[in-house]
Amino acid sequence: MPPGASPAASAEAWTWENAAAGAAAGFATVATLHPLDVVRTRFQVSGGRGCYDLPPYRNTAHAVYTIARSEGLRGLYAGFYPAVLGSTVSWGLYFFFYNRAKQRYLQGKDDQLRPVHHLVSAAEAGALVCLFTNPIWLVKTRLQLQTPSHHTSRYSGFSDALRTILKEEGWLALYRGIGPGLLLVTHGAIQFTAYEELRKALIFAKSRQTRTDNRSCDDSLNSIDYAALGAGSKQRPGSDGTPKYKDSWHVVKETARHEGVRGFYRGITSNLLKNLPAASLTFVVYENVIKLFKAAKEKT
């Protein structure tokens, strides 16, 4: 930080770099782990009350094998375009809004933010991102649930799905499921707060070493540190045109009634296999892109 510069001014200078680094992290995560997201999505709707013609999957490995055998690589990457678009936009906006919120709380302060400030900043960012990107995630989910045996007319791609939904169901349909999405904001806020606090603790633990080799505190952390910090912190209508569920509460009641507690945990294995490395990969890419931006600025 330049002499006399406040933390808020320093943070503001990096707003767009944070957004770009977040977008790069989102792209890398989806490109690497998308097949597990497809498996998780299909697990969550298979075997329940549905009009989805999905084959029975015994476990995550069997699901990957079945999809690859019957649909090929294209099946494992169903909905890839909206997933890449959604994740890139989501993480870019998330880090942008998150850092803007932190700037507000840093105004007039010379010290570091408290955990509650990180929590509120992350919650604000998550809610805003949810409002911006819910339509993308809805289209992605519907594309992932398409199989060769789908009885209803298939979407040919992202733009076709978007046009069809708007034409047949109206723009409000693009915001189905936003209630649970906003509830998940709490999880994201807790993860970011944990990441920030663990990061500060790790930097403090390494601070004695940095004094001896002339590196800044941030430079003392490497990709393995960021991976550990990240991991540690961590539907279309039926053929008759009527939605399978009316709203989020109806989903809860019908799932409990027809499938029991087990129905709420469908796809948990593939979800865990995806989310732990995803959290690590996201923060590794994000922090290293930020380092590249800093190195480039120092040379100019």
PDB file of C-alpha atoms in Angstrom:
ATOM      1  CA  MET A   1       0.000   0.000   0.000  1.00  0.00           C
ATOM      2  CA  PRO A   2       1.398   3.438  -0.874  1.00  0.00           C
ATOM      3  CA  PRO A   3       2.450   5.648   2.066  1.00  0.00           C
ATOM      4  CA  GLY A   4      -0.525   7.481   3.499  1.00  0.00           C
ATOM      5  CA  ALA A   5      -3.053   5.476   1.478  1.00  0.00           C
ATOM      6  CA  SER A   6      -6.037   4.190   3.405  1.00  0.00           C
ATOM      7  CA  PRO A   7      -7.126   0.516   3.247  1.00  0.00           C
ATOM      8  CA  ALA A   8     -10.351   1.607   1.508  1.00  0.00           C
ATOM      9  CA  ALA A   9      -8.471   3.528  -1.215  1.00  0.00           C
ATOM     10  CA  SER A  10      -6.120   0.608  -1.750  1.00  0.00           C
ATOM     11  CA  ALA A  11      -9.047  -1.814  -2.013  1.00  0.00           C
ATOM     12  CA  GLU A  12     -10.907   0.413  -4.465  1.00  0.00           C
ATOM     13  CA  ALA A  13      -7.917   0.443  -6.801  1.00  0.00           C
ATOM     14  CA  TRP A  14      -8.248  -3.340  -7.082  1.00  0.00           C
ATOM     15  CA  THR A  15     -12.012  -3.639  -7.601  1.00  0.00           C
ATOM     16  CA  TRP A  16     -11.856  -4.615 -11.273  1.00  0.00           C
ATOM     17  CA  GLU A  17      -8.823  -6.847 -10.810  1.00  0.00           C
ATOM     18  CA  ASN A  18     -10.762  -8.752  -8.149  1.00  0.00           C
ATOM     19  CA  ALA A  19     -13.692  -9.148 -10.542  1.00  0.00           C
ATOM     20  CA  ALA A  20     -11.425 -10.412 -13.347  1.00  0.00           C
ATOM     21  CA  ALA A  21      -9.659 -12.845 -11.019  1.00  0.00           C
ATOM     22  CA  GLY A  22     -13.010 -14.114  -9.771  1.00  0.00           C
ATOM     23  CA  ALA A  23     -14.239 -14.657 -13.342  1.00  0.00           C
ATOM     24  CA  ALA A  24     -11.083 -16.632 -14.190  1.00  0.00           C
ATOM     25  CA  ALA A  25     -11.535 -18.747 -11.055  1.00  0.00           C
ATOM     26  CA  GLY A  26     -15.163 -19.469 -11.938  1.00  0.00           C
ATOM     27  CA  PHE A  27     -14.262 -20.566 -15.466  1.00  0.00           C
ATOM     28  CA  ALA A  28     -11.447 -22.850 -14.293  1.00  0.00           C
ATOM     29  CA  THR A  29     -13.650 -24.519 -11.679  1.00  0.00           C
ATOM     30  CA  VAL A  30     -16.501 -25.315 -14.076  1.00  0.00           C
ATOM     31  CA  ALA A  31     -14.218 -26.485 -16.881  1.00  0.00           C
ATOM     32  CA  THR A  32     -12.581 -28.947 -14.483  1.00  0.00           C
ATOM     33  CA  LEU A  33     -15.497 -30.270 -12.429  1.00  0.00           C
ATOM     34  CA  HIS A  34     -18.611 -29.926 -14.605  1.00  0.00           C
ATOM     35  CA  PRO A  35     -19.258 -33.707 -15.038  1.00  0.00           C
ATOM     36  CA  LEU A  36     -19.702 -34.067 -11.270  1.00  0.00           C
ATOM     37  CA  ASP A  37     -22.202 -31.205 -11.343  1.00  0.00           C
ATOM     38  CA  VAL A  38     -24.215 -33.047 -14.024  1.00  0.00           C
ATOM     39  CA  VAL A  39     -24.194 -36.217 -11.907  1.00  0.00           C
ATOM     40  CA  ARG A  40     -25.277 -34.319  -8.790  1.00  0.00           C
ATOM     41  CA  THR A  41     -28.150 -32.622 -10.638  1.00  0.00           C
ATOM     42  CA  ARG A  42     -29.450 -35.877 -12.075  1.00  0.00           C
ATOM     43  CA  PHE A  43     -29.142 -37.687  -8.757  1.00  0.00           C
ATOM     44  CA  GLN A  44     -31.219 -34.990  -7.090  1.00  0.00           C
ATOM     45  CA  VAL A  45     -34.214 -35.554  -9.376  1.00  0.00           C
ATOM     46  CA  SER A  46     -33.922 -39.267 -10.176  1.00  0.00           C
ATOM     47  CA  GLY A  47     -36.129 -41.667  -8.256  1.00  0.00           C
ATOM     48  CA  GLY A  48     -38.484 -39.019  -6.992  1.00  0.00           C
ATOM     49  CA  ARG A  49     -41.815 -37.668  -8.252  1.00  0.00           C
ATOM     50  CA  GLY A  50     -40.823 -36.635 -11.670  1.00  0.00           C
ATOM     51  CA  CYS A  51     -41.359 -36.621 -15.340  1.00  0.00           C
ATOM     52  CA  TYR A  52     -37.635 -36.888 -16.003  1.00  0.00           C
ATOM     53  CA  ASP A  53     -36.744 -40.026 -17.941  1.00  0.00           C
ATOM     54  CA  LEU A  54     -33.506 -40.679 -16.111  1.00  0.00           C
ATOM     55  CA  PRO A  55     -32.017 -44.170 -15.710  1.00  0.00           C
ATOM     56  CA  PRO A  56     -31.523 -45.423 -12.125  1.00  0.00           C
ATOM     57  CA  TYR A  57     -28.042 -44.654 -10.815  1.00  0.00           C
ATOM     58  CA  ARG A  58     -26.534 -46.813  -8.058  1.00  0.00           C
ATOM     59  CA  ASN A  59     -23.761 -44.422  -7.069  1.00  0.00           C
ATOM     60  CA  THR A  60     -21.602 -41.620  -8.422  1.00  0.00           C
ATOM     61  CA  ALA A  61     -19.204 -43.889 -10.340  1.00  0.00           C
ATOM     62  CA  HIS A  62     -22.116 -45.794 -11.892  1.00  0.00           C
ATOM     63  CA  ALA A  63     -23.769 -42.510 -12.886  1.00  0.00           C
ATOM     64  CA  VAL A  64     -20.606 -41.268 -14.624  1.00  0.00           C
ATOM     65  CA  TYR A  65     -20.232 -44.626 -16.420  1.00  0.00           C
ATOM     66  CA  THR A  66     -23.915 -44.762 -17.466  1.00  0.00           C
ATOM     67  CA  ILE A  67     -23.976 -41.193 -18.784  1.00  0.00           C
ATOM     68  CA  ALA A  68     -20.680 -41.635 -20.644  1.00  0.00           C
ATOM     69  CA  ARG A  69     -21.832 -44.934 -22.192  1.00  0.00           C
ATOM     70  CA  SER A  70     -25.302 -43.808 -23.276  1.00  0.00           C
ATOM     71  CA  GLU A  71     -24.666 -40.126 -24.068  1.00  0.00           C
ATOM     72  CA  GLY A  72     -20.924 -39.835 -24.510  1.00  0.00           C
ATOM     73  CA  LEU A  73     -18.771 -36.902 -23.470  1.00  0.00           C
ATOM     74  CA  ARG A  74     -21.553 -34.558 -24.524  1.00  0.00           C
ATOM     75  CA  GLY A  75     -23.783 -36.002 -21.801  1.00  0.00           C
ATOM     76  CA  LEU A  76     -21.163 -35.406 -19.101  1.00  0.00           C
ATOM     77  CA  TYR A  77     -20.877 -31.799 -20.268  1.00  0.00           C
ATOM     78  CA  ALA A  78     -24.608 -31.156 -20.705  1.00  0.00           C
ATOM     79  CA  GLY A  79     -25.376 -27.544 -19.875  1.00  0.00           C
ATOM     80  CA  PHE A  80     -21.685 -26.650 -20.036  1.00  0.00           C
ATOM     81  CA  TYR A  81     -22.146 -23.314 -21.807  1.00  0.00           C
ATOM     82  CA  PRO A  82     -24.602 -21.822 -19.275  1.00  0.00           C
ATOM     83  CA  ALA A  83     -22.520 -23.337 -16.470  1.00  0.00           C
ATOM     84  CA  VAL A  84     -19.375 -21.592 -17.722  1.00  0.00           C
ATOM     85  CA  LEU A  85     -21.284 -18.381 -18.323  1.00  0.00           C
ATOM     86  CA  GLY A  86     -23.008 -18.565 -14.941  1.00  0.00           C
ATOM     87  CA  SER A  87     -19.894 -19.427 -12.957  1.00  0.00           C
ATOM     88  CA  THR A  88     -17.695 -16.869 -14.714  1.00  0.00           C
ATOM     89  CA  VAL A  89     -20.275 -14.112 -14.275  1.00  0.00           C
ATOM     90  CA  SER A  90     -21.155 -15.217 -10.732  1.00  0.00           C
ATOM     91  CA  TRP A  91     -17.619 -15.274  -9.379  1.00  0.00           C
ATOM     92  CA  GLY A  92     -16.688 -12.095 -11.231  1.00  0.00           C
ATOM     93  CA  LEU A  93     -19.692 -10.257  -9.797  1.00  0.00           C
ATOM     94  CA  TYR A  94     -19.255 -11.900  -6.399  1.00  0.00           C
ATOM     95  CA  PHE A  95     -15.707 -10.688  -5.894  1.00  0.00           C
ATOM     96  CA  PHE A  96     -16.652  -7.282  -7.334  1.00  0.00           C
ATOM     97  CA  PHE A  97     -19.615  -6.793  -4.959  1.00  0.00           C
ATOM     98  CA  TYR A  98     -17.747  -8.401  -2.064  1.00  0.00           C
ATOM     99  CA  ASN A  99     -14.801  -6.033  -2.320  1.00  0.00           C
ATOM    100  CA  ARG A 100     -17.051  -3.011  -2.876  1.00  0.00           C
ATOM    101  CA  ALA A 101     -18.934  -3.908   0.303  1.00  0.00           C
ATOM    102  CA  LYS A 102     -15.671  -4.270   2.222  1.00  0.00           C
ATOM    103  CA  GLN A 103     -14.610  -0.824   0.981  1.00  0.00           C
ATOM    104  CA  ARG A 104     -17.749   0.676   2.501  1.00  0.00           C
ATOM    105  CA  TYR A 105     -17.018  -0.869   5.871  1.00  0.00           C
ATOM    106  CA  LEU A 106     -13.379   0.250   5.675  1.00  0.00           C
ATOM    107  CA  GLN A 107     -14.336   3.911   5.280  1.00  0.00           C
ATOM    108  CA  GLY A 108     -12.753   5.929   8.094  1.00  0.00           C
ATOM    109  CA  LYS A 109     -10.948   2.890   9.494  1.00  0.00           C
ATOM    110  CA  ASP A 110      -7.247   2.226   9.563  1.00  0.00           C
ATOM    111  CA  ASP A 111      -7.409  -1.303  10.894  1.00  0.00           C
ATOM    112  CA  GLN A 112      -8.553  -4.607   9.397  1.00  0.00           C
ATOM    113  CA  LEU A 113     -12.193  -5.569   9.101  1.00  0.00           C
ATOM    114  CA  ARG A 114     -13.787  -7.726  11.760  1.00  0.00           C
ATOM    115  CA  PRO A 115     -15.337 -11.139  10.956  1.00  0.00           C
ATOM    116  CA  VAL A 116     -18.852  -9.658  11.077  1.00  0.00           C
ATOM    117  CA  HIS A 117     -17.903  -7.219   8.305  1.00  0.00           C
ATOM    118  CA  HIS A 118     -16.683 -10.080   6.115  1.00  0.00           C
ATOM    119  CA  LEU A 119     -19.891 -11.992   6.866  1.00  0.00           C
ATOM    120  CA  VAL A 120     -22.183  -9.091   5.936  1.00  0.00           C
ATOM    121  CA  SER A 121     -20.113  -8.212   2.844  1.00  0.00           C
ATOM    122  CA  ALA A 122     -20.262 -11.799   1.604  1.00  0.00           C
ATOM    123  CA  ALA A 123     -24.016 -12.015   2.266  1.00  0.00           C
ATOM    124  CA  GLU A 124     -24.643  -8.789   0.330  1.00  0.00           C
ATOM    125  CA  ALA A 125     -22.557 -10.016  -2.596  1.00  0.00           C
ATOM    126  CA  GLY A 126     -24.240 -13.422  -2.619  1.00  0.00           C
ATOM    127  CA  ALA A 127     -27.756 -11.980  -2.646  1.00  0.00           C
ATOM    128  CA  LEU A 128     -26.956  -9.614  -5.532  1.00  0.00           C
ATOM    129  CA  VAL A 129     -25.283 -12.361  -7.565  1.00  0.00           C
ATOM    130  CA  CYS A 130     -28.269 -14.650  -6.993  1.00  0.00           C
ATOM    131  CA  LEU A 131     -30.631 -12.046  -8.435  1.00  0.00           C
ATOM    132  CA  PHE A 132     -28.407 -11.512 -11.479  1.00  0.00           C
ATOM    133  CA  THR A 133     -27.641 -15.147 -12.324  1.00  0.00           C
ATOM    134  CA  ASN A 134     -30.667 -17.273 -11.308  1.00  0.00           C
ATOM    135  CA  PRO A 135     -31.948 -17.399 -14.939  1.00  0.00           C
ATOM    136  CA  ILE A 136     -28.602 -18.808 -16.108  1.00  0.00           C
ATOM    137  CA  TRP A 137     -28.596 -21.538 -13.450  1.00  0.00           C
ATOM    138  CA  LEU A 138     -32.202 -22.483 -14.226  1.00  0.00           C
ATOM    139  CA  VAL A 139     -31.370 -22.981 -17.912  1.00  0.00           C
ATOM    140  CA  LYS A 140     -28.229 -24.921 -16.996  1.00  0.00           C
ATOM    141  CA  THR A 141     -30.198 -27.323 -14.786  1.00  0.00           C
ATOM    142  CA  ARG A 142     -32.810 -27.994 -17.446  1.00  0.00           C
ATOM    143  CA  LEU A 143     -30.133 -28.716 -20.064  1.00  0.00           C
ATOM    144  CA  GLN A 144     -28.379 -31.087 -17.660  1.00  0.00           C
ATOM    145  CA  LEU A 145     -31.606 -33.055 -17.153  1.00  0.00           C
ATOM    146  CA  GLN A 146     -32.147 -33.686 -20.863  1.00  0.00           C
ATOM    147  CA  THR A 147     -31.507 -37.259 -21.984  1.00  0.00           C
ATOM    148  CA  PRO A 148     -31.924 -38.972 -25.382  1.00  0.00           C
ATOM    149  CA  SER A 149     -35.187 -40.519 -24.099  1.00  0.00           C
ATOM    150  CA  HIS A 150     -36.675 -37.169 -23.023  1.00  0.00           C
ATOM    151  CA  HIS A 151     -40.394 -37.191 -23.913  1.00  0.00           C
ATOM    152  CA  THR A 152     -40.855 -33.422 -23.929  1.00  0.00           C
ATOM    153  CA  SER A 153     -39.345 -31.346 -26.723  1.00  0.00           C
ATOM    154  CA  ARG A 154     -35.626 -30.928 -26.210  1.00  0.00           C
ATOM    155  CA  TYR A 155     -33.834 -27.609 -25.994  1.00  0.00           C
ATOM    156  CA  SER A 156     -31.212 -27.285 -28.714  1.00  0.00           C
ATOM    157  CA  GLY A 157     -29.002 -25.083 -26.564  1.00  0.00           C
ATOM    158  CA  PHE A 158     -28.787 -22.181 -24.147  1.00  0.00           C
ATOM    159  CA  SER A 159     -30.401 -19.517 -26.355  1.00  0.00           C
ATOM    160  CA  ASP A 160     -33.184 -21.892 -27.466  1.00  0.00           C
ATOM    161  CA  ALA A 161     -33.926 -22.834 -23.854  1.00  0.00           C
ATOM    162  CA  LEU A 162     -34.036 -19.184 -22.811  1.00  0.00           C
ATOM    163  CA  ARG A 163     -36.392 -18.235 -25.655  1.00  0.00           C
ATOM    164  CA  THR A 164     -38.648 -21.241 -25.051  1.00  0.00           C
ATOM    165  CA  ILE A 165     -38.951 -20.593 -21.319  1.00  0.00           C
ATOM    166  CA  LEU A 166     -39.779 -16.932 -21.897  1.00  0.00           C
ATOM    167  CA  LYS A 167     -42.336 -17.812 -24.580  1.00  0.00           C
ATOM    168  CA  GLU A 168     -44.056 -20.732 -22.830  1.00  0.00           C
ATOM    169  CA  GLU A 169     -43.724 -19.823 -19.149  1.00  0.00           C
ATOM    170  CA  GLY A 170     -42.978 -16.113 -18.913  1.00  0.00           C
ATOM    171  CA  TRP A 171     -40.065 -14.239 -17.353  1.00  0.00           C
ATOM    172  CA  LEU A 172     -41.060 -15.175 -13.804  1.00  0.00           C
ATOM    173  CA  ALA A 173     -40.182 -18.792 -14.618  1.00  0.00           C
ATOM    174  CA  LEU A 174     -36.538 -17.728 -14.878  1.00  0.00           C
ATOM    175  CA  TYR A 175     -36.600 -17.019 -11.137  1.00  0.00           C
ATOM    176  CA  ARG A 176     -37.942 -20.369  -9.982  1.00  0.00           C
ATOM    177  CA  GLY A 177     -35.865 -21.665  -7.109  1.00  0.00           C
ATOM    178  CA  ILE A 178     -34.529 -18.254  -6.145  1.00  0.00           C
ATOM    179  CA  GLY A 179     -35.809 -18.720  -2.573  1.00  0.00           C
ATOM    180  CA  PRO A 180     -33.495 -21.665  -1.793  1.00  0.00           C
ATOM    181  CA  GLY A 181     -30.774 -19.847  -3.725  1.00  0.00           C
ATOM    182  CA  LEU A 182     -31.008 -16.856  -1.399  1.00  0.00           C
ATOM    183  CA  LEU A 183     -30.979 -19.172   1.616  1.00  0.00           C
ATOM    184  CA  LEU A 184     -27.716 -20.675   0.343  1.00  0.00           C
ATOM    185  CA  VAL A 185     -26.210 -17.192   0.471  1.00  0.00           C
ATOM    186  CA  THR A 186     -25.722 -17.803   4.202  1.00  0.00           C
ATOM    187  CA  HIS A 187     -23.501 -20.790   3.432  1.00  0.00           C
ATOM    188  CA  GLY A 188     -21.399 -18.734   1.025  1.00  0.00           C
ATOM    189  CA  ALA A 189     -21.085 -15.898   3.536  1.00  0.00           C
ATOM    190  CA  ILE A 190     -19.862 -18.274   6.236  1.00  0.00           C
ATOM    191  CA  GLN A 191     -17.370 -19.838   3.815  1.00  0.00           C
ATOM    192  CA  PHE A 192     -15.913 -16.465   2.839  1.00  0.00           C
ATOM    193  CA  THR A 193     -15.709 -15.331   6.466  1.00  0.00           C
ATOM    194  CA  ALA A 194     -13.917 -18.549   7.381  1.00  0.00           C
ATOM    195  CA  TYR A 195     -11.567 -18.117   4.414  1.00  0.00           C
ATOM    196  CA  GLU A 196     -10.679 -14.535   5.363  1.00  0.00           C
ATOM    197  CA  GLU A 197     -10.052 -15.425   9.012  1.00  0.00           C
ATOM    198  CA  LEU A 198      -8.038 -18.552   8.190  1.00  0.00           C
ATOM    199  CA  ARG A 199      -6.049 -16.526   5.667  1.00  0.00           C
ATOM    200  CA  LYS A 200      -5.214 -13.859   8.262  1.00  0.00           C
ATOM    201  CA  ALA A 201      -4.196 -16.541  10.759  1.00  0.00           C
ATOM    202  CA  LEU A 202      -1.933 -18.269   8.230  1.00  0.00           C
ATOM    203  CA  ILE A 203      -0.324 -14.979   7.183  1.00  0.00           C
ATOM    204  CA  PHE A 204       0.311 -14.140  10.853  1.00  0.00           C
ATOM    205  CA  ALA A 205       1.866 -17.576  11.426  1.00  0.00           C
ATOM    206  CA  LYS A 206       4.223 -17.046   8.491  1.00  0.00           C
ATOM    207  CA  SER A 207       4.985 -13.402   9.225  1.00  0.00           C
ATOM    208  CA  ARG A 208       8.234 -14.134  11.096  1.00  0.00           C
ATOM    209  CA  GLN A 209       9.617 -15.960   8.087  1.00  0.00           C
ATOM    210  CA  THR A 210       8.685 -13.138   5.698  1.00  0.00           C
ATOM    211  CA  ARG A 211      10.731 -10.667   7.743  1.00  0.00           C
ATOM    212  CA  THR A 212      13.861 -12.647   7.008  1.00  0.00           C
ATOM    213  CA  ASP A 213      13.438 -13.144   3.256  1.00  0.00           C
ATOM    214  CA  ASN A 214      12.058  -9.686   2.317  1.00  0.00           C
ATOM    215  CA  ARG A 215       8.699 -10.970   1.032  1.00  0.00           C
ATOM    216  CA  SER A 216       5.365  -9.341   1.767  1.00  0.00           C
ATOM    217  CA  CYS A 217       2.858 -11.178   3.938  1.00  0.00           C
ATOM    218  CA  ASP A 218       0.621 -11.972   0.971  1.00  0.00           C
ATOM    219  CA  ASP A 219       3.550 -13.364  -1.023  1.00  0.00           C
ATOM    220  CA  SER A 220       4.316 -15.803   1.793  1.00  0.00           C
ATOM    221  CA  LEU A 221       1.266 -17.892   0.848  1.00  0.00           C
ATOM    222  CA  ASN A 222       1.468 -20.355  -2.033  1.00  0.00           C
ATOM    223  CA  SER A 223      -1.050 -22.384  -4.046  1.00  0.00           C
ATOM    224  CA  ILE A 224      -1.061 -25.235  -1.532  1.00  0.00           C
ATOM    225  CA  ASP A 225      -1.952 -22.769   1.233  1.00  0.00           C
ATOM    226  CA  TYR A 226      -4.812 -21.318  -0.836  1.00  0.00           C
ATOM    227  CA  ALA A 227      -6.102 -24.816  -1.683  1.00  0.00           C
ATOM    228  CA  ALA A 228      -6.155 -25.784   1.988  1.00  0.00           C
ATOM    229  CA  LEU A 229      -7.846 -22.522   2.937  1.00  0.00           C
ATOM    230  CA  GLY A 230     -10.507 -22.934   0.269  1.00  0.00           C
ATOM    231  CA  ALA A 231     -11.305 -26.529   1.190  1.00  0.00           C
ATOM    232  CA  GLY A 232     -11.296 -25.750   4.876  1.00  0.00           C
ATOM    233  CA  SER A 233     -13.728 -22.909   4.466  1.00  0.00           C
ATOM    234  CA  LYS A 234     -16.030 -24.770   2.757  1.00  0.00           C
ATOM    235  CA  GLN A 235     -36.899 -27.846 -13.258  1.00  0.00           C
ATOM    236  CA  ARG A 236     -38.713 -27.941 -16.496  1.00  0.00           C
ATOM    237  CA  PRO A 237     -42.619 -28.324 -16.503  1.00  0.00           C
ATOM    238  CA  GLY A 238     -44.099 -31.704 -17.442  1.00  0.00           C
ATOM    239  CA  SER A 239     -45.462 -32.550 -20.866  1.00  0.00           C
ATOM    240  CA  ASP A 240     -48.843 -31.093 -19.901  1.00  0.00           C
ATOM    241  CA  GLY A 241     -47.212 -27.717 -19.284  1.00  0.00           C
ATOM    242  CA  THR A 242     -47.700 -27.656 -15.494  1.00  0.00           C
ATOM    243  CA  PRO A 243     -44.697 -27.356 -13.184  1.00  0.00           C
ATOM    244  CA  LYS A 244     -43.782 -30.364 -11.119  1.00  0.00           C
ATOM    245  CA  TYR A 245     -43.681 -28.214  -7.982  1.00  0.00           C
ATOM    246  CA  LYS A 246     -45.566 -25.023  -7.169  1.00  0.00           C
ATOM    247  CA  ASP A 247     -42.936 -23.407  -4.964  1.00  0.00           C
ATOM    248  CA  SER A 248     -40.041 -24.165  -2.601  1.00  0.00           C
ATOM    249  CA  TRP A 249     -42.278 -25.157   0.321  1.00  0.00           C
ATOM    250  CA  HIS A 250     -44.204 -27.532  -1.962  1.00  0.00           C
ATOM    251  CA  VAL A 251     -40.890 -29.153  -2.921  1.00  0.00           C
ATOM    252  CA  VAL A 252     -40.062 -29.728   0.750  1.00  0.00           C
ATOM    253  CA  LYS A 253     -43.483 -31.228   1.551  1.00  0.00           C
ATOM    254  CA  GLU A 254     -43.649 -33.481  -1.497  1.00  0.00           C
ATOM    255  CA  THR A 255     -40.068 -34.698  -1.102  1.00  0.00           C
ATOM    256  CA  ALA A 256     -40.644 -35.536   2.566  1.00  0.00           C
ATOM    257  CA  ARG A 257     -43.938 -37.242   1.761  1.00  0.00           C
ATOM    258  CA  HIS A 258     -42.793 -39.412  -1.130  1.00  0.00           C
ATOM    259  CA  GLU A 259     -39.090 -39.919  -0.474  1.00  0.00           C
ATOM    260  CA  GLY A 260     -38.460 -39.279   3.213  1.00  0.00           C
ATOM    261  CA  VAL A 261     -35.278 -37.832   4.671  1.00  0.00           C
ATOM    262  CA  ARG A 262     -33.193 -39.704   2.125  1.00  0.00           C
ATOM    263  CA  GLY A 263     -34.745 -37.652  -0.666  1.00  0.00           C
ATOM    264  CA  PHE A 264     -33.166 -34.478   0.688  1.00  0.00           C
ATOM    265  CA  TYR A 265     -29.680 -35.972   0.418  1.00  0.00           C
ATOM    266  CA  ARG A 266     -29.725 -37.268  -3.128  1.00  0.00           C
ATOM    267  CA  GLY A 267     -26.437 -36.554  -4.886  1.00  0.00           C
ATOM    268  CA  ILE A 268     -24.588 -35.728  -1.661  1.00  0.00           C
ATOM    269  CA  THR A 269     -21.571 -37.872  -2.610  1.00  0.00           C
ATOM    270  CA  SER A 270     -21.052 -36.218  -5.987  1.00  0.00           C
ATOM    271  CA  ASN A 271     -21.752 -32.870  -4.338  1.00  0.00           C
ATOM    272  CA  LEU A 272     -18.955 -33.389  -1.795  1.00  0.00           C
ATOM    273  CA  LEU A 273     -16.600 -34.724  -4.478  1.00  0.00           C
ATOM    274  CA  LYS A 274     -17.248 -31.547  -6.461  1.00  0.00           C
ATOM    275  CA  ASN A 275     -17.449 -28.867  -3.778  1.00  0.00           C
ATOM    276  CA  LEU A 276     -14.271 -29.546  -1.791  1.00  0.00           C
ATOM    277  CA  PRO A 277     -11.889 -29.442  -4.773  1.00  0.00           C
ATOM    278  CA  ALA A 278     -14.017 -26.662  -6.315  1.00  0.00           C
ATOM    279  CA  ALA A 279     -13.510 -24.443  -3.267  1.00  0.00           C
ATOM    280  CA  SER A 280      -9.775 -25.114  -3.337  1.00  0.00           C
ATOM    281  CA  LEU A 281      -9.449 -24.554  -7.090  1.00  0.00           C
ATOM    282  CA  THR A 282     -11.496 -21.352  -7.001  1.00  0.00           C
ATOM    283  CA  PHE A 283      -9.316 -19.680  -4.392  1.00  0.00           C
ATOM    284  CA  VAL A 284      -6.053 -21.010  -5.877  1.00  0.00           C
ATOM    285  CA  VAL A 285      -6.865 -19.507  -9.282  1.00  0.00           C
ATOM    286  CA  TYR A 286      -8.257 -16.298  -7.775  1.00  0.00           C
ATOM    287  CA  GLU A 287      -5.252 -15.591  -5.540  1.00  0.00           C
ATOM    288  CA  ASN A 288      -2.718 -16.448  -8.249  1.00  0.00           C
ATOM    289  CA  VAL A 289      -4.423 -14.222 -10.835  1.00  0.00           C
ATOM    290  CA  ILE A 290      -4.363 -11.391  -8.275  1.00  0.00           C
ATOM    291  CA  LYS A 291      -0.630 -12.018  -7.821  1.00  0.00           C
ATOM    292  CA  LEU A 292      -0.141 -11.784 -11.592  1.00  0.00           C
ATOM    293  CA  PHE A 293      -1.972  -8.441 -11.659  1.00  0.00           C
ATOM    294  CA  LYS A 294       0.195  -7.152  -8.805  1.00  0.00           C
ATOM    295  CA  ALA A 295       3.394  -8.303 -10.518  1.00  0.00           C
ATOM    296  CA  ALA A 296       2.308  -6.599 -13.751  1.00  0.00           C
ATOM    297  CA  LYS A 297       1.547  -3.345 -11.944  1.00  0.00           C
ATOM    298  CA  GLU A 298       4.917  -3.368 -10.198  1.00  0.00           C
ATOM    299  CA  LYS A 299       6.682  -3.573 -13.580  1.00  0.00           C
ATOM    300  CA  THR A 300       4.842  -0.545 -14.989  1.00  0.00           C
TER     301      THR A 300
END
